[in-house]
PDB file of C-alpha atoms in Angstrom:
ATOM      1  CA  MET A 199      -2.389  25.915  27.749  1.00 74.00           C
ATOM      2  CA  TRP A 200       0.866  25.420  29.770  1.00 67.00           C
ATOM      3  CA  ASN A 201       1.521  29.252  29.993  1.00 73.00           C
ATOM      4  CA  PHE A 202      -2.408  29.949  31.374  1.00 74.00           C
ATOM      5  CA  ILE A 203      -1.367  26.840  34.170  1.00 73.00           C
ATOM      6  CA  GLN A 204       2.060  28.508  35.017  1.00 71.00           C
ATOM      7  CA  GLU A 205       0.420  31.922  34.763  1.00 74.00           C
ATOM      8  CA  GLN A 206      -2.460  32.311  36.344  1.00 77.00           C
ATOM      9  CA  LEU A 207      -3.340  29.029  38.027  1.00 79.00           C
ATOM     10  CA  LEU A 208       0.452  28.492  39.662  1.00 76.00           C
ATOM     11  CA  GLY A 209       1.103  32.194  39.655  1.00 79.00           C
ATOM     12  CA  MET A 210      -2.080  33.600  40.003  1.00 86.00           C
ATOM     13  CA  LYS A 211      -1.549  36.647  38.051  1.00 87.00           C
ATOM     14  CA  TRP A 212      -5.229  37.072  38.408  1.00 91.00           C
ATOM     15  CA  LEU A 213      -4.634  37.626  42.183  1.00 92.00           C
ATOM     16  CA  ASN A 214      -1.942  40.057  41.619  1.00 90.00           C
ATOM     17  CA  ASP A 215      -3.949  41.780  38.874  1.00 92.00           C
ATOM     18  CA  SER A 216      -7.101  41.984  41.441  1.00 94.00           C
ATOM     19  CA  THR A 217      -5.189  43.129  44.234  1.00 94.00           C
ATOM     20  CA  GLY A 218      -3.666  45.714  42.481  1.00 93.00           C
ATOM     21  CA  ASN A 219      -7.240  46.712  41.453  1.00 94.00           C
ATOM     22  CA  ILE A 220      -8.638  47.069  45.070  1.00 95.00           C
ATOM     23  CA  LEU A 221      -5.631  48.688  46.372  1.00 94.00           C
ATOM     24  CA  THR A 222      -6.248  51.446  43.338  1.00 94.00           C
ATOM     25  CA  LEU A 223     -10.245  51.539  44.575  1.00 94.00           C
ATOM     26  CA  PHE A 224      -8.901  52.674  47.953  1.00 91.00           C
ATOM     27  CA  GLY A 225      -6.191  55.056  46.495  1.00 91.00           C
ATOM     28  CA  LEU A 226      -3.368  53.699  46.883  1.00 90.00           C
ATOM     29  CA  ASP A 227      -0.839  54.117  44.070  1.00 92.00           C
ATOM     30  CA  ILE A 228       0.726  50.542  43.235  1.00 91.00           C
ATOM     31  CA  THR A 229       2.952  52.268  40.900  1.00 88.00           C
ATOM     32  CA  GLU A 230       4.587  54.261  43.882  1.00 90.00           C
ATOM     33  CA  ARG A 231       7.166  52.378  46.583  1.00 87.00           C
ATOM     34  CA  ILE A 232       4.885  51.770  49.091  1.00 91.00           C
ATOM     35  CA  GLY A 233       1.801  51.094  46.879  1.00 92.00           C
ATOM     36  CA  GLY A 234       3.475  48.466  45.108  1.00 91.00           C
ATOM     37  CA  SER A 235       5.009  46.768  48.634  1.00 91.00           C
ATOM     38  CA  ILE A 236       1.647  46.288  49.800  1.00 93.00           C
ATOM     39  CA  GLN A 237       0.583  44.695  46.614  1.00 93.00           C
ATOM     40  CA  PHE A 238       3.585  42.724  46.637  1.00 90.00           C
ATOM     41  CA  PHE A 239       2.993  41.048  50.246  1.00 92.00           C
ATOM     42  CA  ILE A 240      -1.202  40.995  50.077  1.00 94.00           C
ATOM     43  CA  TYR A 241      -0.568  39.180  46.678  1.00 92.00           C
ATOM     44  CA  ASP A 242       2.425  36.902  47.831  1.00 89.00           C
ATOM     45  CA  VAL A 243       0.781  35.843  51.679  1.00 90.00           C
ATOM     46  CA  ILE A 244      -2.443  34.651  49.903  1.00 92.00           C
ATOM     47  CA  LYS A 245      -0.679  32.827  46.942  1.00 89.00           C
ATOM     48  CA  ILE A 246       1.607  31.367  48.826  1.00 85.00           C
ATOM     49  CA  THR A 247      -0.983  30.341  52.093  1.00 88.00           C
ATOM     50  CA  ILE A 248      -2.961  28.812  49.225  1.00 89.00           C
ATOM     51  CA  LEU A 249      -0.430  27.195  47.758  1.00 84.00           C
ATOM     52  CA  LEU A 250       1.187  25.584  51.075  1.00 80.00           C
ATOM     53  CA  CYS A 251      -1.839  24.365  52.266  1.00 87.00           C
ATOM     54  CA  THR A 252      -2.772  23.171  48.818  1.00 88.00           C
ATOM     55  CA  LEU A 253       0.333  21.043  48.944  1.00 80.00           C
ATOM     56  CA  ILE A 254       0.934  20.244  52.505  1.00 80.00           C
ATOM     57  CA  PHE A 255      -2.450  18.163  52.138  1.00 88.00           C
ATOM     58  CA  ILE A 256      -1.197  16.251  49.128  1.00 85.00           C
ATOM     59  CA  ILE A 257       1.570  15.302  50.512  1.00 78.00           C
ATOM     60  CA  SER A 258       0.633  14.857  53.820  1.00 81.00           C
ATOM     61  CA  TYR A 259      -1.752  12.356  51.749  1.00 86.00           C
ATOM     62  CA  ILE A 260       1.025  10.646  50.004  1.00 81.00           C
ATOM     63  CA  GLN A 261       3.651  10.127  53.369  1.00 75.00           C
ATOM     64  CA  SER A 262       0.778   8.505  54.859  1.00 82.00           C
ATOM     65  CA  TYR A 263       1.830   5.771  52.809  1.00 81.00           C
ATOM     66  CA  PHE A 264       5.517   5.882  54.563  1.00 73.00           C
ATOM     67  CA  PRO A 265       5.447   6.011  57.997  1.00 71.00           C
ATOM     68  CA  PRO A 266       9.160   5.448  59.566  1.00 68.00           C
ATOM     69  CA  GLU A 267       8.619   1.500  60.108  1.00 71.00           C
ATOM     70  CA  ARG A 268       7.726   1.423  56.379  1.00 74.00           C
ATOM     71  CA  SER A 269      10.292   3.991  54.924  1.00 75.00           C
ATOM     72  CA  LYS A 270      12.934   1.719  57.338  1.00 75.00           C
ATOM     73  CA  ARG A 271      12.134  -1.749  55.807  1.00 77.00           C
ATOM     74  CA  ILE A 272      12.144  -0.358  52.088  1.00 79.00           C
ATOM     75  CA  LEU A 273      15.408   1.371  52.524  1.00 81.00           C
ATOM     76  CA  SER A 274      16.909  -2.065  54.269  1.00 79.00           C
ATOM     77  CA  ARG A 275      16.156  -3.954  51.190  1.00 83.00           C
ATOM     78  CA  PHE A 276      18.901  -1.933  48.958  1.00 84.00           C
ATOM     79  CA  LYS A 277      22.230  -1.662  48.958  1.00 84.00           C
ATOM     80  CA  GLY A 278      25.113   0.566  47.601  1.00 83.00           C
ATOM     81  CA  ILE A 279      24.087   3.697  45.376  1.00 88.00           C
ATOM     82  CA  LYS A 280      20.493   1.825  44.795  1.00 90.00           C
ATOM     83  CA  ALA A 281      19.885   2.528  48.652  1.00 89.00           C
ATOM     84  CA  ASN A 282      21.189   6.231  48.210  1.00 90.00           C
ATOM     85  CA  ILE A 283      18.471   6.799  45.342  1.00 92.00           C
ATOM     86  CA  VAL A 284      15.677   5.409  47.108  1.00 89.00           C
ATOM     87  CA  SER A 285      16.333   7.143  50.196  1.00 88.00           C
ATOM     88  CA  ALA A 286      16.651  10.338  48.083  1.00 89.00           C
ATOM     89  CA  LEU A 287      13.514   9.719  46.855  1.00 87.00           C
ATOM     90  CA  LEU A 288      11.769   9.124  50.150  1.00 83.00           C
ATOM     91  CA  GLY A 289      12.676  12.464  51.485  1.00 81.00           C
ATOM     92  CA  THR A 290      11.008  14.296  48.937  1.00 79.00           C
ATOM     93  CA  VAL A 291       7.663  12.865  50.472  1.00 72.00           C
ATOM     94  CA  THR A 292       8.615  13.526  53.932  1.00 68.00           C
ATOM     95  CA  PRO A 293       8.942  16.983  56.138  1.00 57.00           C
ATOM     96  CA  PHE A 294       9.444  20.274  54.943  1.00 56.00           C
ATOM     97  CA  CYS A 295      12.438  21.557  56.907  1.00 59.00           C
ATOM     98  CA  SER A 296      15.859  20.116  58.019  1.00 57.00           C
ATOM     99  CA  CYS A 297      14.832  20.302  61.641  1.00 58.00           C
ATOM    100  CA  SER A 298      11.597  18.120  60.965  1.00 63.00           C
ATOM    101  CA  SER A 299      13.843  15.645  59.330  1.00 71.00           C
ATOM    102  CA  ILE A 300      16.404  15.436  62.074  1.00 72.00           C
ATOM    103  CA  PRO A 301      14.400  13.435  63.751  1.00 73.00           C
ATOM    104  CA  LEU A 302      13.731  10.716  61.100  1.00 74.00           C
ATOM    105  CA  PHE A 303      17.451  10.675  60.323  1.00 77.00           C
ATOM    106  CA  ILE A 304      18.145   9.586  64.146  1.00 77.00           C
ATOM    107  CA  GLY A 305      15.451   6.872  63.576  1.00 75.00           C
ATOM    108  CA  PHE A 306      16.985   5.546  60.698  1.00 78.00           C
ATOM    109  CA  SER A 307      20.220   5.704  62.110  1.00 80.00           C
ATOM    110  CA  SER A 308      19.445   3.838  64.889  1.00 75.00           C
ATOM    111  CA  ALA A 309      17.702   1.036  62.881  1.00 73.00           C
ATOM    112  CA  GLY A 310      21.188   0.196  61.366  1.00 77.00           C
ATOM    113  CA  LEU A 311      21.210   2.128  57.661  1.00 82.00           C
ATOM    114  CA  PRO A 312      24.428   2.730  56.525  1.00 87.00           C
ATOM    115  CA  VAL A 313      25.486   6.542  57.157  1.00 87.00           C
ATOM    116  CA  GLY A 314      25.663   7.333  53.492  1.00 89.00           C
ATOM    117  CA  VAL A 315      21.784   6.406  53.298  1.00 89.00           C
ATOM    118  CA  THR A 316      20.785   8.592  56.065  1.00 88.00           C
ATOM    119  CA  PHE A 317      22.424  11.421  54.794  1.00 89.00           C
ATOM    120  CA  SER A 318      21.004  11.502  51.386  1.00 91.00           C
ATOM    121  CA  PHE A 319      17.743  11.074  53.161  1.00 87.00           C
ATOM    122  CA  LEU A 320      18.458  14.401  55.375  1.00 84.00           C
ATOM    123  CA  ILE A 321      20.008  16.236  52.165  1.00 85.00           C
ATOM    124  CA  SER A 322      16.849  15.296  50.341  1.00 86.00           C
ATOM    125  CA  SER A 323      14.312  15.546  52.582  1.00 80.00           C
ATOM    126  CA  PRO A 324      14.427  19.658  53.222  1.00 74.00           C
ATOM    127  CA  MET A 325      16.027  20.631  49.553  1.00 77.00           C
ATOM    128  CA  VAL A 326      13.756  18.771  47.337  1.00 79.00           C
ATOM    129  CA  ASP A 327      10.227  17.964  47.992  1.00 70.00           C
ATOM    130  CA  LEU A 328       6.929  17.701  45.575  1.00 72.00           C
ATOM    131  CA  GLY A 329       6.264  21.407  47.415  1.00 71.00           C
ATOM    132  CA  SER A 330       9.417  22.791  45.910  1.00 71.00           C
ATOM    133  CA  LEU A 331       8.772  21.361  42.275  1.00 77.00           C
ATOM    134  CA  VAL A 332       5.195  23.137  42.124  1.00 79.00           C
ATOM    135  CA  LEU A 333       6.282  26.662  43.804  1.00 76.00           C
ATOM    136  CA  LEU A 334       9.141  26.930  41.440  1.00 81.00           C
ATOM    137  CA  MET A 335       7.612  26.072  38.857  1.00 83.00           C
ATOM    138  CA  SER A 336       4.985  28.796  39.627  1.00 78.00           C
ATOM    139  CA  ILE A 337       8.050  31.402  39.435  1.00 78.00           C
ATOM    140  CA  PHE A 338      10.558  30.214  37.354  1.00 81.00           C
ATOM    141  CA  GLY A 339       8.616  27.763  34.836  1.00 82.00           C
ATOM    142  CA  TYR A 340       8.607  23.974  34.844  1.00 83.00           C
ATOM    143  CA  LYS A 341      12.274  23.589  33.222  1.00 85.00           C
ATOM    144  CA  VAL A 342      13.966  25.448  35.526  1.00 86.00           C
ATOM    145  CA  ALA A 343      11.874  23.393  38.593  1.00 86.00           C
ATOM    146  CA  LEU A 344      12.584  19.900  37.133  1.00 87.00           C
ATOM    147  CA  ALA A 345      16.247  21.083  36.848  1.00 86.00           C
ATOM    148  CA  TYR A 346      16.419  22.211  40.517  1.00 85.00           C
ATOM    149  CA  VAL A 347      14.749  18.875  41.541  1.00 87.00           C
ATOM    150  CA  ILE A 348      16.820  16.569  39.232  1.00 88.00           C
ATOM    151  CA  ILE A 349      20.524  18.400  40.340  1.00 87.00           C
ATOM    152  CA  GLY A 350      19.246  18.376  44.172  1.00 87.00           C
ATOM    153  CA  LEU A 351      18.251  14.877  44.152  1.00 91.00           C
ATOM    154  CA  ILE A 352      22.176  14.273  42.682  1.00 91.00           C
ATOM    155  CA  ILE A 353      23.840  15.962  45.427  1.00 90.00           C
ATOM    156  CA  ALA A 354      21.642  13.891  48.129  1.00 91.00           C
ATOM    157  CA  VAL A 355      23.212  11.053  46.027  1.00 93.00           C
ATOM    158  CA  ILE A 356      26.266  12.119  45.805  1.00 93.00           C
ATOM    159  CA  GLY A 357      26.838  13.581  49.109  1.00 92.00           C
ATOM    160  CA  GLY A 358      25.333  10.058  51.043  1.00 92.00           C
ATOM    161  CA  THR A 359      27.612   8.197  48.899  1.00 92.00           C
ATOM    162  CA  LEU A 360      30.765  10.202  49.382  1.00 92.00           C
ATOM    163  CA  LEU A 361      30.067   9.956  53.154  1.00 91.00           C
ATOM    164  CA  ASP A 362      29.368   6.081  52.364  1.00 89.00           C
ATOM    165  CA  LYS A 363      32.828   5.748  50.989  1.00 90.00           C
ATOM    166  CA  MET A 364      35.047   8.038  53.365  1.00 91.00           C
ATOM    167  CA  LYS A 365      33.738   5.437  56.357  1.00 89.00           C
ATOM    168  CA  MET A 366      31.768   8.053  58.411  1.00 90.00           C
ATOM    169  CA  GLY A 367      29.222   6.255  59.962  1.00 86.00           C
ATOM    170  CA  LYS A 368      31.595   5.623  63.069  1.00 87.00           C
ATOM    171  CA  TYR A 369      31.364   9.524  63.884  1.00 89.00           C
ATOM    172  CA  VAL A 370      27.821   8.854  64.761  1.00 87.00           C
ATOM    173  CA  GLU A 371      26.924   9.290  68.227  1.00 84.00           C
ATOM    174  CA  GLU A 372      27.319   6.116  70.345  1.00 82.00           C
ATOM    175  CA  PHE A 373      24.072   6.831  71.897  1.00 74.00           C
ATOM    176  CA  ILE A 374      22.048   6.839  68.658  1.00 74.00           C
ATOM    177  CA  LEU A 375      24.061   3.680  66.956  1.00 70.00           C
ATOM    178  CA  ASN A 376      23.242   1.686  70.193  1.00 70.00           C
ATOM    179  CA  ALA A 377      19.518   2.818  70.501  1.00 59.00           C
ATOM    180  CA  SER A 378      17.210   0.107  70.439  1.00 52.00           C
ATOM    181  CA  ASN A 379      14.775  -0.208  67.757  1.00 51.00           C
ATOM    182  CA  VAL A 380      11.704  -1.354  67.889  1.00 47.00           C
ATOM    183  CA  ASP A 381       9.753  -2.128  64.757  1.00 48.00           C
ATOM    184  CA  ILE A 382       6.444  -1.830  64.790  1.00 47.00           C
ATOM    185  CA  ASP A 383       3.821  -2.213  62.104  1.00 50.00           C
ATOM    186  CA  SER A 384       1.753   0.989  61.758  1.00 53.00           C
ATOM    187  CA  PRO A 385      -2.009   0.273  61.647  1.00 58.00           C
ATOM    188  CA  SER A 386      -4.013   0.358  58.452  1.00 73.00           C
ATOM    189  CA  LEU A 387      -5.147   3.531  57.760  1.00 79.00           C
ATOM    190  CA  THR A 388      -8.881   4.056  56.079  1.00 87.00           C
ATOM    191  CA  LYS A 389      -9.105   6.663  53.591  1.00 88.00           C
ATOM    192  CA  LYS A 390     -11.273   8.815  56.370  1.00 90.00           C
ATOM    193  CA  ASP A 391      -7.929   8.457  58.472  1.00 90.00           C
ATOM    194  CA  ARG A 392      -5.515   9.890  55.668  1.00 90.00           C
ATOM    195  CA  ILE A 393      -7.631  12.537  55.169  1.00 92.00           C
ATOM    196  CA  LYS A 394      -7.897  13.542  59.167  1.00 92.00           C
ATOM    197  CA  TYR A 395      -4.318  13.107  59.090  1.00 87.00           C
ATOM    198  CA  SER A 396      -3.021  15.462  56.322  1.00 89.00           C
ATOM    199  CA  ALA A 397      -5.690  17.740  57.423  1.00 92.00           C
ATOM    200  CA  ASP A 398      -3.769  17.712  60.795  1.00 91.00           C
ATOM    201  CA  GLN A 399      -0.314  18.207  58.917  1.00 84.00           C
ATOM    202  CA  VAL A 400      -1.302  21.352  57.179  1.00 87.00           C
ATOM    203  CA  ILE A 401      -2.824  22.891  60.549  1.00 90.00           C
ATOM    204  CA  ASN A 402       0.619  22.072  62.461  1.00 85.00           C
ATOM    205  CA  THR A 403       2.967  22.971  59.697  1.00 79.00           C
ATOM    206  CA  PHE A 404       1.027  26.072  58.653  1.00 84.00           C
ATOM    207  CA  LYS A 405       1.516  27.196  62.297  1.00 86.00           C
ATOM    208  CA  LYS A 406       5.135  26.359  62.600  1.00 80.00           C
ATOM    209  CA  VAL A 407       6.069  28.090  58.632  1.00 78.00           C
ATOM    210  CA  PHE A 408       3.626  30.904  58.353  1.00 86.00           C
ATOM    211  CA  PRO A 409       6.041  33.507  60.892  1.00 86.00           C
ATOM    212  CA  TYR A 410       8.907  32.367  58.414  1.00 79.00           C
ATOM    213  CA  ILE A 411       6.681  32.744  55.367  1.00 83.00           C
ATOM    214  CA  LEU A 412       5.882  36.636  56.501  1.00 89.00           C
ATOM    215  CA  VAL A 413       9.268  37.692  57.095  1.00 86.00           C
ATOM    216  CA  GLY A 414      10.503  36.059  53.481  1.00 85.00           C
ATOM    217  CA  ILE A 415       7.322  38.093  52.093  1.00 87.00           C
ATOM    218  CA  GLY A 416       8.511  41.193  54.072  1.00 89.00           C
ATOM    219  CA  ILE A 417      11.788  41.074  52.872  1.00 86.00           C
ATOM    220  CA  GLY A 418      10.881  40.378  49.446  1.00 86.00           C
ATOM    221  CA  ALA A 419       8.459  43.663  49.468  1.00 87.00           C
ATOM    222  CA  LEU A 420      11.840  45.280  50.502  1.00 87.00           C
ATOM    223  CA  ILE A 421      13.701  43.587  47.975  1.00 86.00           C
ATOM    224  CA  HIS A 422      11.021  44.261  45.271  1.00 80.00           C
ATOM    225  CA  ASN A 423      10.424  47.977  45.708  1.00 81.00           C
ATOM    226  CA  TRP A 424      13.024  49.483  47.950  1.00 85.00           C
ATOM    227  CA  ILE A 425      16.388  48.378  46.891  1.00 82.00           C
ATOM    228  CA  PRO A 426      17.732  49.721  43.557  1.00 82.00           C
ATOM    229  CA  GLU A 427      18.097  46.784  40.566  1.00 77.00           C
ATOM    230  CA  SER A 428      21.583  47.960  40.213  1.00 80.00           C
ATOM    231  CA  VAL A 429      22.656  47.442  44.102  1.00 81.00           C
ATOM    232  CA  ILE A 430      20.913  43.961  43.118  1.00 81.00           C
ATOM    233  CA  GLU A 431      22.924  43.498  39.956  1.00 77.00           C
ATOM    234  CA  SER A 432      26.434  44.089  41.405  1.00 79.00           C
ATOM    235  CA  VAL A 433      25.903  42.140  44.033  1.00 79.00           C
ATOM    236  CA  LEU A 434      24.629  39.139  42.572  1.00 82.00           C
ATOM    237  CA  GLY A 435      24.657  39.907  39.105  1.00 81.00           C
ATOM    238  CA  SER A 436      26.624  38.420  35.912  1.00 78.00           C
ATOM    239  CA  ASP A 437      29.235  40.809  36.789  1.00 77.00           C
ATOM    240  CA  ASN A 438      30.164  39.705  40.347  1.00 84.00           C
ATOM    241  CA  LYS A 439      31.916  36.067  39.786  1.00 88.00           C
ATOM    242  CA  PHE A 440      31.445  35.312  43.459  1.00 91.00           C
ATOM    243  CA  GLY A 441      27.757  36.001  43.702  1.00 90.00           C
ATOM    244  CA  VAL A 442      26.825  32.329  43.995  1.00 92.00           C
ATOM    245  CA  ILE A 443      29.567  32.003  46.967  1.00 93.00           C
ATOM    246  CA  MET A 444      27.902  35.063  48.459  1.00 90.00           C
ATOM    247  CA  ALA A 445      25.018  33.938  48.533  1.00 89.00           C
ATOM    248  CA  THR A 446      25.684  30.846  49.693  1.00 89.00           C
ATOM    249  CA  ILE A 447      27.445  31.812  52.669  1.00 87.00           C
ATOM    250  CA  VAL A 448      24.807  34.069  53.576  1.00 83.00           C
ATOM    251  CA  GLY A 449      22.188  31.662  53.263  1.00 82.00           C
ATOM    252  CA  ILE A 450      23.434  29.150  55.468  1.00 76.00           C
ATOM    253  CA  PRO A 451      22.956  30.842  59.118  1.00 70.00           C
ATOM    254  CA  MET A 452      19.416  31.336  58.243  1.00 71.00           C
ATOM    255  CA  TYR A 453      16.487  29.403  59.122  1.00 64.00           C
ATOM    256  CA  ALA A 454      13.470  28.751  56.880  1.00 63.00           C
ATOM    257  CA  ASP A 455      12.246  26.572  54.382  1.00 65.00           C
ATOM    258  CA  ILE A 456      11.022  26.507  50.615  1.00 69.00           C
ATOM    259  CA  PHE A 457       8.077  28.417  51.262  1.00 72.00           C
ATOM    260  CA  GLY A 458       9.963  31.592  53.193  1.00 75.00           C
ATOM    261  CA  THR A 459      12.658  31.579  50.715  1.00 82.00           C
ATOM    262  CA  ILE A 460      10.303  31.706  47.599  1.00 80.00           C
ATOM    263  CA  PRO A 461       9.266  35.294  47.890  1.00 85.00           C
ATOM    264  CA  ILE A 462      12.679  36.633  48.373  1.00 86.00           C
ATOM    265  CA  ALA A 463      13.733  34.311  45.379  1.00 84.00           C
ATOM    266  CA  GLU A 464      10.937  36.102  43.464  1.00 83.00           C
ATOM    267  CA  ALA A 465      12.020  39.673  44.069  1.00 87.00           C
ATOM    268  CA  LEU A 466      16.054  38.764  43.382  1.00 87.00           C
ATOM    269  CA  LEU A 467      14.769  37.592  39.824  1.00 85.00           C
ATOM    270  CA  GLY A 468      12.792  40.466  39.237  1.00 83.00           C
ATOM    271  CA  LYS A 469      15.617  42.647  40.295  1.00 85.00           C
ATOM    272  CA  GLY A 470      17.949  41.183  37.898  1.00 85.00           C
ATOM    273  CA  ALA A 471      20.353  38.733  40.350  1.00 88.00           C
ATOM    274  CA  GLN A 472      21.135  35.229  38.243  1.00 90.00           C
ATOM    275  CA  LEU A 473      19.119  32.108  38.846  1.00 90.00           C
ATOM    276  CA  GLY A 474      22.196  30.167  39.510  1.00 91.00           C
ATOM    277  CA  THR A 475      22.639  32.239  42.622  1.00 92.00           C
ATOM    278  CA  ILE A 476      19.207  32.372  43.563  1.00 91.00           C
ATOM    279  CA  LEU A 477      18.702  29.128  43.827  1.00 89.00           C
ATOM    280  CA  ALA A 478      21.967  28.511  45.751  1.00 90.00           C
ATOM    281  CA  PHE A 479      20.952  30.654  47.955  1.00 89.00           C
ATOM    282  CA  MET A 480      17.966  28.502  48.479  1.00 86.00           C
ATOM    283  CA  MET A 481      19.263  25.730  48.512  1.00 85.00           C
ATOM    284  CA  ALA A 482      21.494  26.808  51.413  1.00 86.00           C
ATOM    285  CA  VAL A 483      18.876  28.262  53.543  1.00 83.00           C
ATOM    286  CA  THR A 484      16.700  24.766  53.281  1.00 79.00           C
ATOM    287  CA  THR A 485      19.552  21.981  53.570  1.00 81.00           C
ATOM    288  CA  LEU A 486      22.228  23.683  55.954  1.00 82.00           C
ATOM    289  CA  SER A 487      20.500  26.083  58.492  1.00 76.00           C
ATOM    290  CA  LEU A 488      22.253  27.125  61.749  1.00 75.00           C
ATOM    291  CA  PRO A 489      19.632  24.990  63.729  1.00 71.00           C
ATOM    292  CA  SER A 490      19.729  22.330  62.007  1.00 76.00           C
ATOM    293  CA  MET A 491      23.056  21.993  62.567  1.00 82.00           C
ATOM    294  CA  ILE A 492      23.098  22.540  66.016  1.00 81.00           C
ATOM    295  CA  MET A 493      20.594  19.651  66.206  1.00 77.00           C
ATOM    296  CA  LEU A 494      22.635  17.160  63.907  1.00 82.00           C
ATOM    297  CA  ARG A 495      25.364  17.955  66.441  1.00 86.00           C
ATOM    298  CA  LYS A 496      23.698  16.348  69.075  1.00 82.00           C
ATOM    299  CA  ALA A 497      23.334  13.020  66.560  1.00 82.00           C
ATOM    300  CA  VAL A 498      27.020  13.024  65.170  1.00 87.00           C
ATOM    301  CA  LYS A 499      30.279  14.089  66.347  1.00 91.00           C
ATOM    302  CA  PRO A 500      32.285  17.388  64.717  1.00 92.00           C
ATOM    303  CA  LYS A 501      34.209  15.136  62.022  1.00 93.00           C
ATOM    304  CA  LEU A 502      31.357  14.040  60.329  1.00 91.00           C
ATOM    305  CA  LEU A 503      29.368  17.046  60.917  1.00 90.00           C
ATOM    306  CA  PHE A 504      31.987  19.305  58.956  1.00 93.00           C
ATOM    307  CA  THR A 505      32.625  16.768  56.231  1.00 92.00           C
ATOM    308  CA  PHE A 506      28.681  17.102  55.646  1.00 90.00           C
ATOM    309  CA  ILE A 507      28.347  20.654  55.607  1.00 90.00           C
ATOM    310  CA  GLY A 508      31.598  21.168  53.492  1.00 91.00           C
ATOM    311  CA  ILE A 509      30.293  18.555  50.886  1.00 90.00           C
ATOM    312  CA  CYS A 510      27.156  20.155  50.950  1.00 89.00           C
ATOM    313  CA  THR A 511      28.373  23.911  50.718  1.00 91.00           C
ATOM    314  CA  LEU A 512      30.907  22.632  47.998  1.00 92.00           C
ATOM    315  CA  GLY A 513      27.850  20.784  45.919  1.00 90.00           C
ATOM    316  CA  ILE A 514      25.400  23.877  46.363  1.00 91.00           C
ATOM    317  CA  ILE A 515      28.533  26.159  44.593  1.00 93.00           C
ATOM    318  CA  LEU A 516      28.922  24.184  41.780  1.00 92.00           C
ATOM    319  CA  VAL A 517      25.240  24.159  40.976  1.00 90.00           C
ATOM    320  CA  GLY A 518      24.727  27.922  41.393  1.00 92.00           C
ATOM    321  CA  TYR A 519      27.799  27.891  38.984  1.00 93.00           C
ATOM    322  CA  LEU A 520      25.932  25.509  36.778  1.00 91.00           C
ATOM    323  CA  PHE A 521      22.595  27.109  36.491  1.00 91.00           C
ATOM    324  CA  ASN A 522      24.175  30.415  35.951  1.00 92.00           C
ATOM    325  CA  PHE A 523      26.420  29.147  32.718  1.00 91.00           C
ATOM    326  CA  ILE A 524      22.443  27.027  31.254  1.00 89.00           C
ATOM    327  CA  GLN A 525      20.301  30.264  32.399  1.00 87.00           C
ATOM    328  CA  PRO A 526      19.701  31.456  28.777  1.00 85.00           C
ATOM    329  CA  ILE A 527      19.041  28.067  27.649  1.00 83.00           C
ATOM    330  CA  LEU A 528      16.172  27.396  30.234  1.00 75.00           C
TER     331      LEU A 528
END
């Protein structure tokens, strides 16, 4: 039953087979590079679009119960590492990319929440969300997906805790610390309001991330059908001890969300890249993208920014090597 759910429901193997059959009817040989690339592209576009819209709707409906004002009140009730844990968990039901998370981070900071708590949220929000759990299950299986989410939350909690212990709160820009914070109760939403809100979020988020999905799927199709397996294995396989570091460094300047990196990860896995190396790349792209770091620089001083980048980079690299080590078990 679980194999059916993973392969046919989440992985949509039936869609891949149907796409191949239709292309064959039109005279394309899907065993060749061009035909295989077209099949990969069409299949992944449809699959990720279906999963994307479904997941955004569900997550947005849940998120409607956690507006910023309510999230602030929830976080203010906890102290110490408990606050970091709750903050990281709240990050799982908030925006899908780091650039969308930064305005909420600024709001939390201006509300007087400790810097460690706000950064636990900032790390967790783009790296670990309910959508990533389902998408990772569709490709890597439930064991890898659960392990990724759990370790992502651990990185968020430890990263935020370290920043707090290092007394980094003084490196948040003054205009944010001194910003007036008006805590207004959100109006109670009816079920109809929540459905409308969720539908609007589907449309707005889809418009924003779909171009990156197309780029990601295009890169995935290129890797899947045009780059020899020996090349991928030599760069990102077990023979290259620096593969995780290389994947992390390459991922940092890129800008995408979990939906845009999934097709690339899928293609790399099929070509023999190690699991931890792939996950390190995904974490670097979603957590430390260059555009989001530029936005974050407006809110924090350089010392805090580079400390944050250093902690996340080190954590991602360690996680990558850990997953490579335990890959045979998973």
